[in-house]
Amino acid sequence: MSTATKAGTEPATWAEYALDSLSEAGYRRGGSRRRVVELLGNQSCAVTALEMDDQLKGVGRATVYRALEQMEELGLIQKIDVGGDSAGYEKVDPQGHHHHHIVCTGCGKVVPFEDKKLEQVIHEVSERDGFSIQSHDITLKGTCEDC
Amino acid sequence: MSTATKAGTEPATWAEYALDSLSEAGYRRGGSRRRVVELLGNQSCAVTALEMDDQLKGVGRATVYRALEQMEELGLIQKIDVGGDSAGYEKVDPQGHHHHHIVCTGCGKVVPFEDKKLEQVIHEVSERDGFSIQSHDITLKGTCEDC
DNA sequence: GTATGTGCAAAGGCTTTGCACACGT
DNA sequence: ACGTGTGCAAAGCCTTTGCACATAC
């Protein structure tokens, strides 16, 4: 019972990829979870659970949290500490692209950044300590130019 | 016995240094905060507020949190996400030495590590993005050998 | 003696869980 | 039809705040 679109079978967007992965994991294609997935797919950086709940008017808060839990379990999204009270979540690129975050302790602003050298060093560290690294979540804290 | 100490200038331990800093910042030398400071001074890695509260029997939980807030404000300690529900805290070495953490997503074990190359790359990044970096808190997540 | 420090208890905020009903398969 | 998905409300847990008393200065 494959709902695969065409012979290519390559999902065009992260949301499609995530929905397919959830389906393969045995989850049904419910409408509320789908809305959570699509919201995450439209974001380029971290969003908190409460922000998602605010934007998804017909969706219960519990459903948002449950969907996030399932997706994090499958490695589709990543939980990120954005400094506030609520945790941030963002999609994980299946092709391995990712960024990190600088949080301003003054105004709370979150700025994403990428750095190839940093990626390489992290990769070396993860091999050095006998750990099998699943993800790395680097958050720098500082003061931005406006503060 | 210490041969290097001169008349009340250089604090011999982190706890003394922290208590001096708090005093200079205008805080009085209360007994409960002192116990929190000394507990932190005896730890080499992150401890949570609730763990501290458990160990400090006569000290109120509110006092623990208030002391942590004050010390973090002064940069004496650093808040660290150790993956659980409760936040971790650890002393900041005034001489700049520090380590980072790998958290096992299987058993929750926290392993500290150091890496000079990583430090240098972080330093470069912090200068590149126009941010004034106060601290960096790098947490890798993975599976340890026992899991 | 006065202002800060502290413990207790209550409140706050984010997250999780229980349960009954709706929906996907 | 059956079992999962979902919304609502309540509970849980960490953390913060209010208040009265103790303590440092």
mmCIF file of C-alpha atoms (C1' of nucleotides) in Angstrom:
data_model
loop_
_atom_site.group_PDB
_atom_site.id
_atom_site.type_symbol
_atom_site.label_atom_id
_atom_site.label_comp_id
_atom_site.label_asym_id
_atom_site.label_seq_id
_atom_site.Cartn_x
_atom_site.Cartn_y
_atom_site.Cartn_z
ATOM 1 C CA MET A 1 0.000 0.000 0.000
ATOM 2 C CA SER A 2 2.438 2.601 -1.077
ATOM 3 C CA THR A 3 1.131 6.074 -1.608
ATOM 4 C CA ALA A 4 4.337 6.955 -3.376
ATOM 5 C CA THR A 5 3.794 9.653 -5.915
ATOM 6 C CA LYS A 6 5.732 8.497 -8.929
ATOM 7 C CA ALA A 7 8.533 6.237 -9.951
ATOM 8 C CA GLY A 8 11.028 8.778 -8.603
ATOM 9 C CA THR A 9 9.736 8.333 -5.053
ATOM 10 C CA GLU A 10 11.834 11.283 -3.984
ATOM 11 C CA PRO A 11 9.935 13.612 -1.658
ATOM 12 C CA ALA A 12 10.094 17.157 -2.965
ATOM 13 C CA THR A 13 9.986 18.862 0.398
ATOM 14 C CA TRP A 14 11.027 18.164 3.949
ATOM 15 C CA ALA A 15 7.366 17.960 4.965
ATOM 16 C CA GLU A 16 6.699 15.199 2.449
ATOM 17 C CA TYR A 17 9.793 13.358 3.533
ATOM 18 C CA ALA A 18 8.750 13.643 7.173
ATOM 19 C CA LEU A 19 5.185 12.504 6.515
ATOM 20 C CA ASP A 20 6.499 9.529 4.564
ATOM 21 C CA SER A 21 8.876 8.634 7.376
ATOM 22 C CA LEU A 22 6.096 8.853 9.943
ATOM 23 C CA SER A 23 3.922 6.663 7.760
ATOM 24 C CA GLU A 24 6.650 4.084 7.404
ATOM 25 C CA ALA A 25 7.084 4.108 11.168
ATOM 26 C CA GLY A 26 3.480 2.990 11.488
ATOM 27 C CA TYR A 27 1.761 6.285 12.220
ATOM 28 C CA ARG A 28 -1.477 7.131 10.459
ATOM 29 C CA ARG A 29 -1.812 10.269 8.391
ATOM 30 C CA GLY A 30 -3.861 12.385 10.769
ATOM 31 C CA GLY A 31 -4.752 15.945 9.925
ATOM 32 C CA SER A 32 -3.429 17.626 13.057
ATOM 33 C CA ARG A 33 -0.008 16.066 12.976
ATOM 34 C CA ARG A 34 0.181 16.935 9.309
ATOM 35 C CA ARG A 35 -0.318 20.584 10.168
ATOM 36 C CA VAL A 36 2.472 20.430 12.722
ATOM 37 C CA VAL A 37 4.769 18.836 10.155
ATOM 38 C CA GLU A 38 3.964 21.441 7.531
ATOM 39 C CA LEU A 39 4.504 24.288 9.946
ATOM 40 C CA LEU A 40 7.951 22.957 10.802
ATOM 41 C CA GLY A 41 8.684 22.496 7.123
ATOM 42 C CA ASN A 42 8.099 26.180 6.491
ATOM 43 C CA GLN A 43 10.540 27.344 9.144
ATOM 44 C CA SER A 44 14.211 27.822 8.487
ATOM 45 C CA CYS A 45 15.186 28.061 12.144
ATOM 46 C CA ALA A 46 13.975 26.949 15.551
ATOM 47 C CA VAL A 47 10.367 27.365 16.708
ATOM 48 C CA THR A 48 9.010 26.628 20.165
ATOM 49 C CA ALA A 49 6.126 24.286 20.906
ATOM 50 C CA LEU A 50 4.047 27.146 22.232
ATOM 51 C CA GLU A 51 4.638 29.260 19.147
ATOM 52 C CA MET A 52 3.410 26.355 17.048
ATOM 53 C CA ASP A 53 0.371 25.933 19.256
ATOM 54 C CA ASP A 54 -0.436 29.615 18.865
ATOM 55 C CA GLN A 55 -0.298 29.416 15.090
ATOM 56 C CA LEU A 56 -2.230 26.165 14.785
ATOM 57 C CA LYS A 57 -5.591 27.313 16.016
ATOM 58 C CA GLY A 58 -7.624 24.139 15.707
ATOM 59 C CA VAL A 59 -4.882 21.871 17.017
ATOM 60 C CA GLY A 60 -4.647 20.920 20.664
ATOM 61 C CA ARG A 61 -1.510 21.666 22.581
ATOM 62 C CA ALA A 62 -1.127 18.019 23.561
ATOM 63 C CA THR A 63 -1.156 16.996 19.921
ATOM 64 C CA VAL A 64 1.635 19.436 19.149
ATOM 65 C CA TYR A 65 3.804 17.996 21.904
ATOM 66 C CA ARG A 66 2.992 14.421 20.923
ATOM 67 C CA ALA A 67 3.844 15.058 17.289
ATOM 68 C CA LEU A 68 7.124 16.687 18.279
ATOM 69 C CA GLU A 69 8.005 13.747 20.498
ATOM 70 C CA GLN A 70 7.375 11.270 17.697
ATOM 71 C CA MET A 71 9.361 13.249 15.172
ATOM 72 C CA GLU A 72 12.284 13.731 17.496
ATOM 73 C CA GLU A 73 12.277 9.988 18.180
ATOM 74 C CA LEU A 74 12.570 9.353 14.436
ATOM 75 C CA GLY A 75 15.315 11.944 14.067
ATOM 76 C CA LEU A 76 13.189 14.111 11.813
ATOM 77 C CA ILE A 77 13.533 17.141 14.051
ATOM 78 C CA GLN A 78 15.946 18.269 16.719
ATOM 79 C CA LYS A 79 15.277 19.899 20.051
ATOM 80 C CA ILE A 80 17.312 23.032 20.636
ATOM 81 C CA ASP A 81 17.845 25.170 23.678
ATOM 82 C CA VAL A 82 17.102 28.721 22.586
ATOM 83 C CA GLY A 83 17.624 30.194 25.998
ATOM 84 C CA GLY A 84 14.019 30.864 26.942
ATOM 85 C CA ASP A 85 11.627 28.814 29.030
ATOM 86 C CA SER A 86 10.218 26.903 26.105
ATOM 87 C CA ALA A 87 12.293 24.502 24.022
ATOM 88 C CA GLY A 88 12.911 25.131 20.328
ATOM 89 C CA TYR A 89 12.495 22.573 17.559
ATOM 90 C CA GLU A 90 13.720 22.556 13.995
ATOM 91 C CA LYS A 91 13.714 20.163 11.089
ATOM 92 C CA VAL A 92 16.737 17.984 10.414
ATOM 93 C CA ASP A 93 17.901 18.073 6.824
ATOM 94 C CA PRO A 94 18.091 14.486 5.526
ATOM 95 C CA GLN A 95 21.056 15.509 3.388
ATOM 96 C CA GLY A 96 23.047 16.545 6.403
ATOM 97 C CA HIS A 97 22.999 20.298 6.055
ATOM 98 C CA HIS A 98 22.609 22.090 9.315
ATOM 99 C CA HIS A 99 23.460 25.232 11.170
ATOM 100 C CA HIS A 100 24.055 26.309 14.735
ATOM 101 C CA HIS A 101 22.850 29.181 16.875
ATOM 102 C CA ILE A 102 24.043 32.257 18.684
ATOM 103 C CA VAL A 103 21.652 33.480 21.350
ATOM 104 C CA CYS A 104 21.844 37.058 22.587
ATOM 105 C CA THR A 105 21.600 37.097 26.353
ATOM 106 C CA GLY A 106 20.458 40.695 26.179
ATOM 107 C CA CYS A 107 17.463 40.568 23.869
ATOM 108 C CA GLY A 108 17.009 36.840 23.312
ATOM 109 C CA LYS A 109 17.585 37.108 19.581
ATOM 110 C CA VAL A 110 18.612 33.842 17.928
ATOM 111 C CA VAL A 111 20.964 34.038 14.965
ATOM 112 C CA PRO A 112 21.808 30.949 12.910
ATOM 113 C CA PHE A 113 25.272 30.429 11.494
ATOM 114 C CA GLU A 114 27.230 27.814 9.584
ATOM 115 C CA ASP A 115 30.895 27.001 9.739
ATOM 116 C CA LYS A 116 32.628 24.235 7.848
ATOM 117 C CA LYS A 117 35.677 24.156 10.067
ATOM 118 C CA LEU A 118 33.448 23.773 13.089
ATOM 119 C CA GLU A 119 31.667 20.830 11.487
ATOM 120 C CA GLN A 120 34.937 19.119 10.793
ATOM 121 C CA VAL A 121 36.279 19.572 14.296
ATOM 122 C CA ILE A 122 33.053 18.268 15.791
ATOM 123 C CA HIS A 123 33.306 15.254 13.543
ATOM 124 C CA GLU A 124 36.837 14.572 14.787
ATOM 125 C CA VAL A 125 35.795 14.916 18.411
ATOM 126 C CA SER A 126 32.919 12.520 17.983
ATOM 127 C CA GLU A 127 35.256 9.858 16.701
ATOM 128 C CA ARG A 128 37.827 10.434 19.397
ATOM 129 C CA ASP A 129 35.726 9.746 22.462
ATOM 130 C CA GLY A 130 34.164 6.408 21.606
ATOM 131 C CA PHE A 131 30.746 7.922 21.327
ATOM 132 C CA SER A 132 28.399 7.396 18.449
ATOM 133 C CA ILE A 133 27.266 10.951 17.891
ATOM 134 C CA GLN A 134 23.690 11.327 16.745
ATOM 135 C CA SER A 135 23.482 15.086 16.646
ATOM 136 C CA HIS A 136 25.296 18.147 17.734
ATOM 137 C CA ASP A 137 23.630 21.216 19.005
ATOM 138 C CA ILE A 138 25.994 24.082 19.479
ATOM 139 C CA THR A 139 24.669 27.206 21.119
ATOM 140 C CA LEU A 140 26.889 30.196 21.687
ATOM 141 C CA LYS A 141 25.744 32.872 24.076
ATOM 142 C CA GLY A 142 26.746 36.475 23.797
ATOM 143 C CA THR A 143 25.636 40.030 23.251
ATOM 144 C CA CYS A 144 24.589 41.198 19.826
ATOM 145 C CA GLU A 145 25.364 44.571 18.295
ATOM 146 C CA ASP A 146 22.040 46.085 19.318
ATOM 147 C CA CYS A 147 22.471 45.342 23.002
ATOM 148 C CA MET B 1 49.506 24.481 54.118
ATOM 149 C CA SER B 2 50.262 26.841 51.366
ATOM 150 C CA THR B 3 53.499 28.596 50.769
ATOM 151 C CA ALA B 4 52.283 30.713 47.899
ATOM 152 C CA THR B 5 49.558 32.704 49.596
ATOM 153 C CA LYS B 6 50.269 36.270 50.438
ATOM 154 C CA ALA B 7 48.258 38.500 52.701
ATOM 155 C CA GLY B 8 44.709 37.887 51.479
ATOM 156 C CA THR B 9 45.275 38.535 47.807
ATOM 157 C CA GLU B 10 44.937 35.406 45.724
ATOM 158 C CA PRO B 11 42.006 33.123 46.521
ATOM 159 C CA ALA B 12 43.241 29.557 46.847
ATOM 160 C CA THR B 13 40.086 27.891 45.621
ATOM 161 C CA TRP B 14 37.241 28.626 43.287
ATOM 162 C CA ALA B 15 34.871 28.842 46.256
ATOM 163 C CA GLU B 16 36.940 31.571 47.853
ATOM 164 C CA TYR B 17 37.178 33.420 44.606
ATOM 165 C CA ALA B 18 33.411 33.191 44.152
ATOM 166 C CA LEU B 19 32.651 34.316 47.687
ATOM 167 C CA ASP B 20 34.982 37.265 47.249
ATOM 168 C CA SER B 21 33.313 38.188 43.971
ATOM 169 C CA LEU B 22 29.867 38.003 45.536
ATOM 170 C CA SER B 23 31.055 40.164 48.376
ATOM 171 C CA GLU B 24 32.475 42.743 46.007
ATOM 172 C CA ALA B 25 29.196 42.752 44.129
ATOM 173 C CA GLY B 26 27.489 43.880 47.318
ATOM 174 C CA TYR B 27 26.110 40.601 48.614
ATOM 175 C CA ARG B 28 26.437 39.753 52.286
ATOM 176 C CA ARG B 29 28.191 36.616 53.419
ATOM 177 C CA GLY B 30 25.223 34.492 54.385
ATOM 178 C CA GLY B 31 25.633 30.916 55.525
ATOM 179 C CA SER B 32 23.272 29.242 53.074
ATOM 180 C CA ARG B 33 24.675 30.799 49.955
ATOM 181 C CA ARG B 34 28.105 29.895 51.191
ATOM 182 C CA ARG B 35 27.105 26.249 51.303
ATOM 183 C CA VAL B 36 25.826 26.421 47.741
ATOM 184 C CA VAL B 37 29.094 28.001 46.629
ATOM 185 C CA GLU B 38 31.178 25.385 48.374
ATOM 186 C CA LEU B 39 29.146 22.544 46.925
ATOM 187 C CA LEU B 40 29.706 23.896 43.428
ATOM 188 C CA GLY B 41 33.381 24.325 44.186
ATOM 189 C CA ASN B 42 33.710 20.651 44.954
ATOM 190 C CA GLN B 43 32.188 19.500 41.669
ATOM 191 C CA SER B 44 34.222 19.030 38.529
ATOM 192 C CA CYS B 45 31.233 18.819 36.210
ATOM 193 C CA ALA B 46 27.632 19.957 36.010
ATOM 194 C CA VAL B 47 25.163 19.525 38.881
ATOM 195 C CA THR B 48 21.458 20.307 38.787
ATOM 196 C CA ALA B 49 19.674 22.641 41.181
ATOM 197 C CA LEU B 50 17.608 19.776 42.549
ATOM 198 C CA GLU B 51 20.678 17.651 43.196
ATOM 199 C CA MET B 52 22.149 20.525 45.150
ATOM 200 C CA ASP B 53 18.942 20.966 47.107
ATOM 201 C CA ASP B 54 18.955 17.269 47.980
ATOM 202 C CA GLN B 55 22.482 17.452 49.307
ATOM 203 C CA LEU B 56 22.064 20.693 51.226
ATOM 204 C CA LYS B 57 19.588 19.545 53.831
ATOM 205 C CA GLY B 58 19.120 22.689 55.847
ATOM 206 C CA VAL B 59 19.024 25.002 52.842
ATOM 207 C CA GLY B 60 15.765 26.001 51.217
ATOM 208 C CA ARG B 61 15.199 25.280 47.584
ATOM 209 C CA ALA B 62 14.478 28.926 46.876
ATOM 210 C CA THR B 63 17.833 29.904 48.324
ATOM 211 C CA VAL B 64 19.595 27.465 46.027
ATOM 212 C CA TYR B 65 17.899 28.935 42.965
ATOM 213 C CA ARG B 66 18.513 32.502 44.111
ATOM 214 C CA ALA B 67 22.207 31.839 44.738
ATOM 215 C CA LEU B 68 22.528 30.218 41.317
ATOM 216 C CA GLU B 69 20.834 33.177 39.656
ATOM 217 C CA GLN B 70 23.196 35.630 41.331
ATOM 218 C CA MET B 71 26.289 33.636 40.474
ATOM 219 C CA GLU B 72 25.271 33.189 36.887
ATOM 220 C CA GLU B 73 24.672 36.934 36.645
ATOM 221 C CA LEU B 74 28.232 37.538 37.816
ATOM 222 C CA GLY B 75 29.622 34.946 35.439
ATOM 223 C CA LEU B 76 30.861 32.756 38.259
ATOM 224 C CA ILE B 77 28.910 29.755 37.060
ATOM 225 C CA GLN B 78 27.384 28.654 33.801
ATOM 226 C CA LYS B 79 24.040 27.067 33.131
ATOM 227 C CA ILE B 80 24.271 23.946 30.988
ATOM 228 C CA ASP B 81 21.649 21.827 29.292
ATOM 229 C CA VAL B 82 22.361 18.272 30.413
ATOM 230 C CA GLY B 83 19.434 16.808 28.556
ATOM 231 C CA GLY B 84 17.145 16.165 31.507
ATOM 232 C CA ASP B 85 14.284 18.214 32.874
ATOM 233 C CA SER B 86 16.445 20.085 35.344
ATOM 234 C CA ALA B 87 19.183 22.488 34.283
ATOM 235 C CA GLY B 88 22.846 21.830 35.143
ATOM 236 C CA TYR B 89 25.234 24.351 36.633
ATOM 237 C CA GLU B 90 29.008 24.323 36.893
ATOM 238 C CA LYS B 91 31.682 26.716 38.031
ATOM 239 C CA VAL B 92 33.499 28.885 35.528
ATOM 240 C CA ASP B 93 37.254 28.748 35.844
ATOM 241 C CA PRO B 94 38.539 32.327 36.208
ATOM 242 C CA GLN B 95 41.653 31.301 34.301
ATOM 243 C CA GLY B 96 39.621 30.345 31.290
ATOM 244 C CA HIS B 97 39.929 26.575 31.422
ATOM 245 C CA HIS B 98 36.732 24.817 30.497
ATOM 246 C CA HIS B 99 35.349 21.685 28.982
ATOM 247 C CA HIS B 100 32.275 20.640 27.040
ATOM 248 C CA HIS B 101 29.826 17.767 27.340
ATOM 249 C CA ILE B 102 28.606 14.700 25.531
ATOM 250 C CA VAL B 103 25.224 13.467 26.695
ATOM 251 C CA CYS B 104 24.164 9.892 26.057
ATOM 252 C CA THR B 105 20.591 9.860 24.820
ATOM 253 C CA GLY B 106 20.310 6.249 25.965
ATOM 254 C CA CYS B 107 21.287 6.389 29.619
ATOM 255 C CA GLY B 108 21.622 10.118 30.231
ATOM 256 C CA LYS B 109 25.283 9.849 31.147
ATOM 257 C CA VAL B 110 27.197 13.115 30.834
ATOM 258 C CA VAL B 111 30.852 12.906 29.797
ATOM 259 C CA PRO B 112 33.069 15.976 29.804
ATOM 260 C CA PHE B 113 35.716 16.501 27.163
ATOM 261 C CA GLU B 114 38.233 19.107 26.106
ATOM 262 C CA ASP B 115 39.506 19.957 22.664
ATOM 263 C CA LYS B 116 41.920 22.723 21.810
ATOM 264 C CA LYS B 117 41.064 22.805 18.150
ATOM 265 C CA LEU B 118 37.406 23.195 19.025
ATOM 266 C CA GLU B 119 38.188 26.107 21.292
ATOM 267 C CA GLN B 120 40.089 27.836 18.563
ATOM 268 C CA VAL B 121 37.380 27.390 15.961
ATOM 269 C CA ILE B 122 34.742 28.687 18.362
ATOM 270 C CA HIS B 123 36.910 31.687 18.991
ATOM 271 C CA GLU B 124 37.130 32.371 15.274
ATOM 272 C CA VAL B 125 33.405 32.019 14.806
ATOM 273 C CA SER B 126 32.648 34.397 17.630
ATOM 274 C CA GLU B 127 34.735 37.079 15.994
ATOM 275 C CA ARG B 128 33.250 36.515 12.594
ATOM 276 C CA ASP B 129 29.614 37.237 13.315
ATOM 277 C CA GLY B 130 29.855 40.565 15.092
ATOM 278 C CA PHE B 131 28.767 39.039 18.348
ATOM 279 C CA SER B 132 30.509 39.564 21.620
ATOM 280 C CA ILE B 133 30.586 36.006 22.879
ATOM 281 C CA GLN B 134 30.275 35.609 26.623
ATOM 282 C CA SER B 135 30.263 31.865 26.862
ATOM 283 C CA HIS B 136 29.963 28.798 24.761
ATOM 284 C CA ASP B 137 28.141 25.736 25.790
ATOM 285 C CA ILE B 138 28.633 22.860 23.416
ATOM 286 C CA THR B 139 26.603 19.758 23.996
ATOM 287 C CA LEU B 140 26.947 16.754 21.743
ATOM 288 C CA LYS B 141 24.290 14.085 21.869
ATOM 289 C CA GLY B 142 24.942 10.476 21.056
ATOM 290 C CA THR B 143 24.996 6.930 22.284
ATOM 291 C CA CYS B 144 27.738 5.756 24.587
ATOM 292 C CA GLU B 145 29.458 2.394 24.446
ATOM 293 C CA ASP B 146 27.239 0.852 27.114
ATOM 294 C CA CYS B 147 23.996 1.611 25.291
ATOM 295 C "C1'" DG C 1 18.804 49.245 64.078
ATOM 296 C "C1'" DT C 2 18.205 48.548 59.246
ATOM 297 C "C1'" DA C 3 18.469 46.211 55.054
ATOM 298 C "C1'" DT C 4 19.625 41.909 53.186
ATOM 299 C "C1'" DG C 5 19.446 36.702 53.600
ATOM 300 C "C1'" DT C 6 16.623 32.687 54.177
ATOM 301 C "C1'" DG C 7 12.951 28.990 54.663
ATOM 302 C "C1'" DC C 8 8.425 27.746 53.833
ATOM 303 C "C1'" DA C 9 4.531 27.593 51.086
ATOM 304 C "C1'" DA C 10 2.030 29.015 47.201
ATOM 305 C "C1'" DA C 11 1.937 30.396 42.541
ATOM 306 C "C1'" DG C 12 3.601 30.232 37.540
ATOM 307 C "C1'" DG C 13 4.768 28.220 33.227
ATOM 308 C "C1'" DC C 14 5.994 24.466 30.214
ATOM 309 C "C1'" DT C 15 5.066 19.731 29.367
ATOM 310 C "C1'" DT C 16 2.780 15.276 30.006
ATOM 311 C "C1'" DT C 17 -1.072 12.236 30.849
ATOM 312 C "C1'" DG C 18 -6.147 10.474 31.167
ATOM 313 C "C1'" DC C 19 -10.106 10.025 28.961
ATOM 314 C "C1'" DA C 20 -13.906 10.189 25.687
ATOM 315 C "C1'" DC C 21 -14.904 10.968 20.999
ATOM 316 C "C1'" DA C 22 -13.522 11.459 15.944
ATOM 317 C "C1'" DC C 23 -11.121 9.724 12.248
ATOM 318 C "C1'" DG C 24 -8.019 6.852 9.193
ATOM 319 C "C1'" DT C 25 -7.359 2.213 7.445
ATOM 320 C "C1'" DA D 1 -15.550 -2.159 12.770
ATOM 321 C "C1'" DC D 2 -11.193 -1.627 14.947
ATOM 322 C "C1'" DG D 3 -7.505 0.846 16.688
ATOM 323 C "C1'" DT D 4 -5.079 5.071 16.312
ATOM 324 C "C1'" DG D 5 -5.422 10.227 16.399
ATOM 325 C "C1'" DT D 6 -7.047 14.249 18.738
ATOM 326 C "C1'" DG D 7 -8.917 17.915 21.959
ATOM 327 C "C1'" DC D 8 -9.917 19.168 26.428
ATOM 328 C "C1'" DA D 9 -8.880 19.363 31.070
ATOM 329 C "C1'" DA D 10 -6.217 17.994 34.888
ATOM 330 C "C1'" DA D 11 -1.978 16.690 36.796
ATOM 331 C "C1'" DG D 12 3.303 16.905 37.162
ATOM 332 C "C1'" DC D 13 7.519 18.942 37.500
ATOM 333 C "C1'" DC D 14 10.967 22.579 37.670
ATOM 334 C "C1'" DT D 15 11.398 27.198 38.866
ATOM 335 C "C1'" DT D 16 9.988 31.688 40.701
ATOM 336 C "C1'" DT D 17 7.738 34.721 43.943
ATOM 337 C "C1'" DG D 18 5.524 36.470 48.521
ATOM 338 C "C1'" DC D 19 6.026 36.847 53.078
ATOM 339 C "C1'" DA D 20 7.599 36.683 57.832
ATOM 340 C "C1'" DC D 21 11.562 35.807 60.560
ATOM 341 C "C1'" DA D 22 16.660 35.467 61.189
ATOM 342 C "C1'" DT D 23 21.026 37.297 60.286
ATOM 343 C "C1'" DA D 24 24.907 40.249 58.541
ATOM 344 C "C1'" DC D 25 26.442 44.824 58.528
#
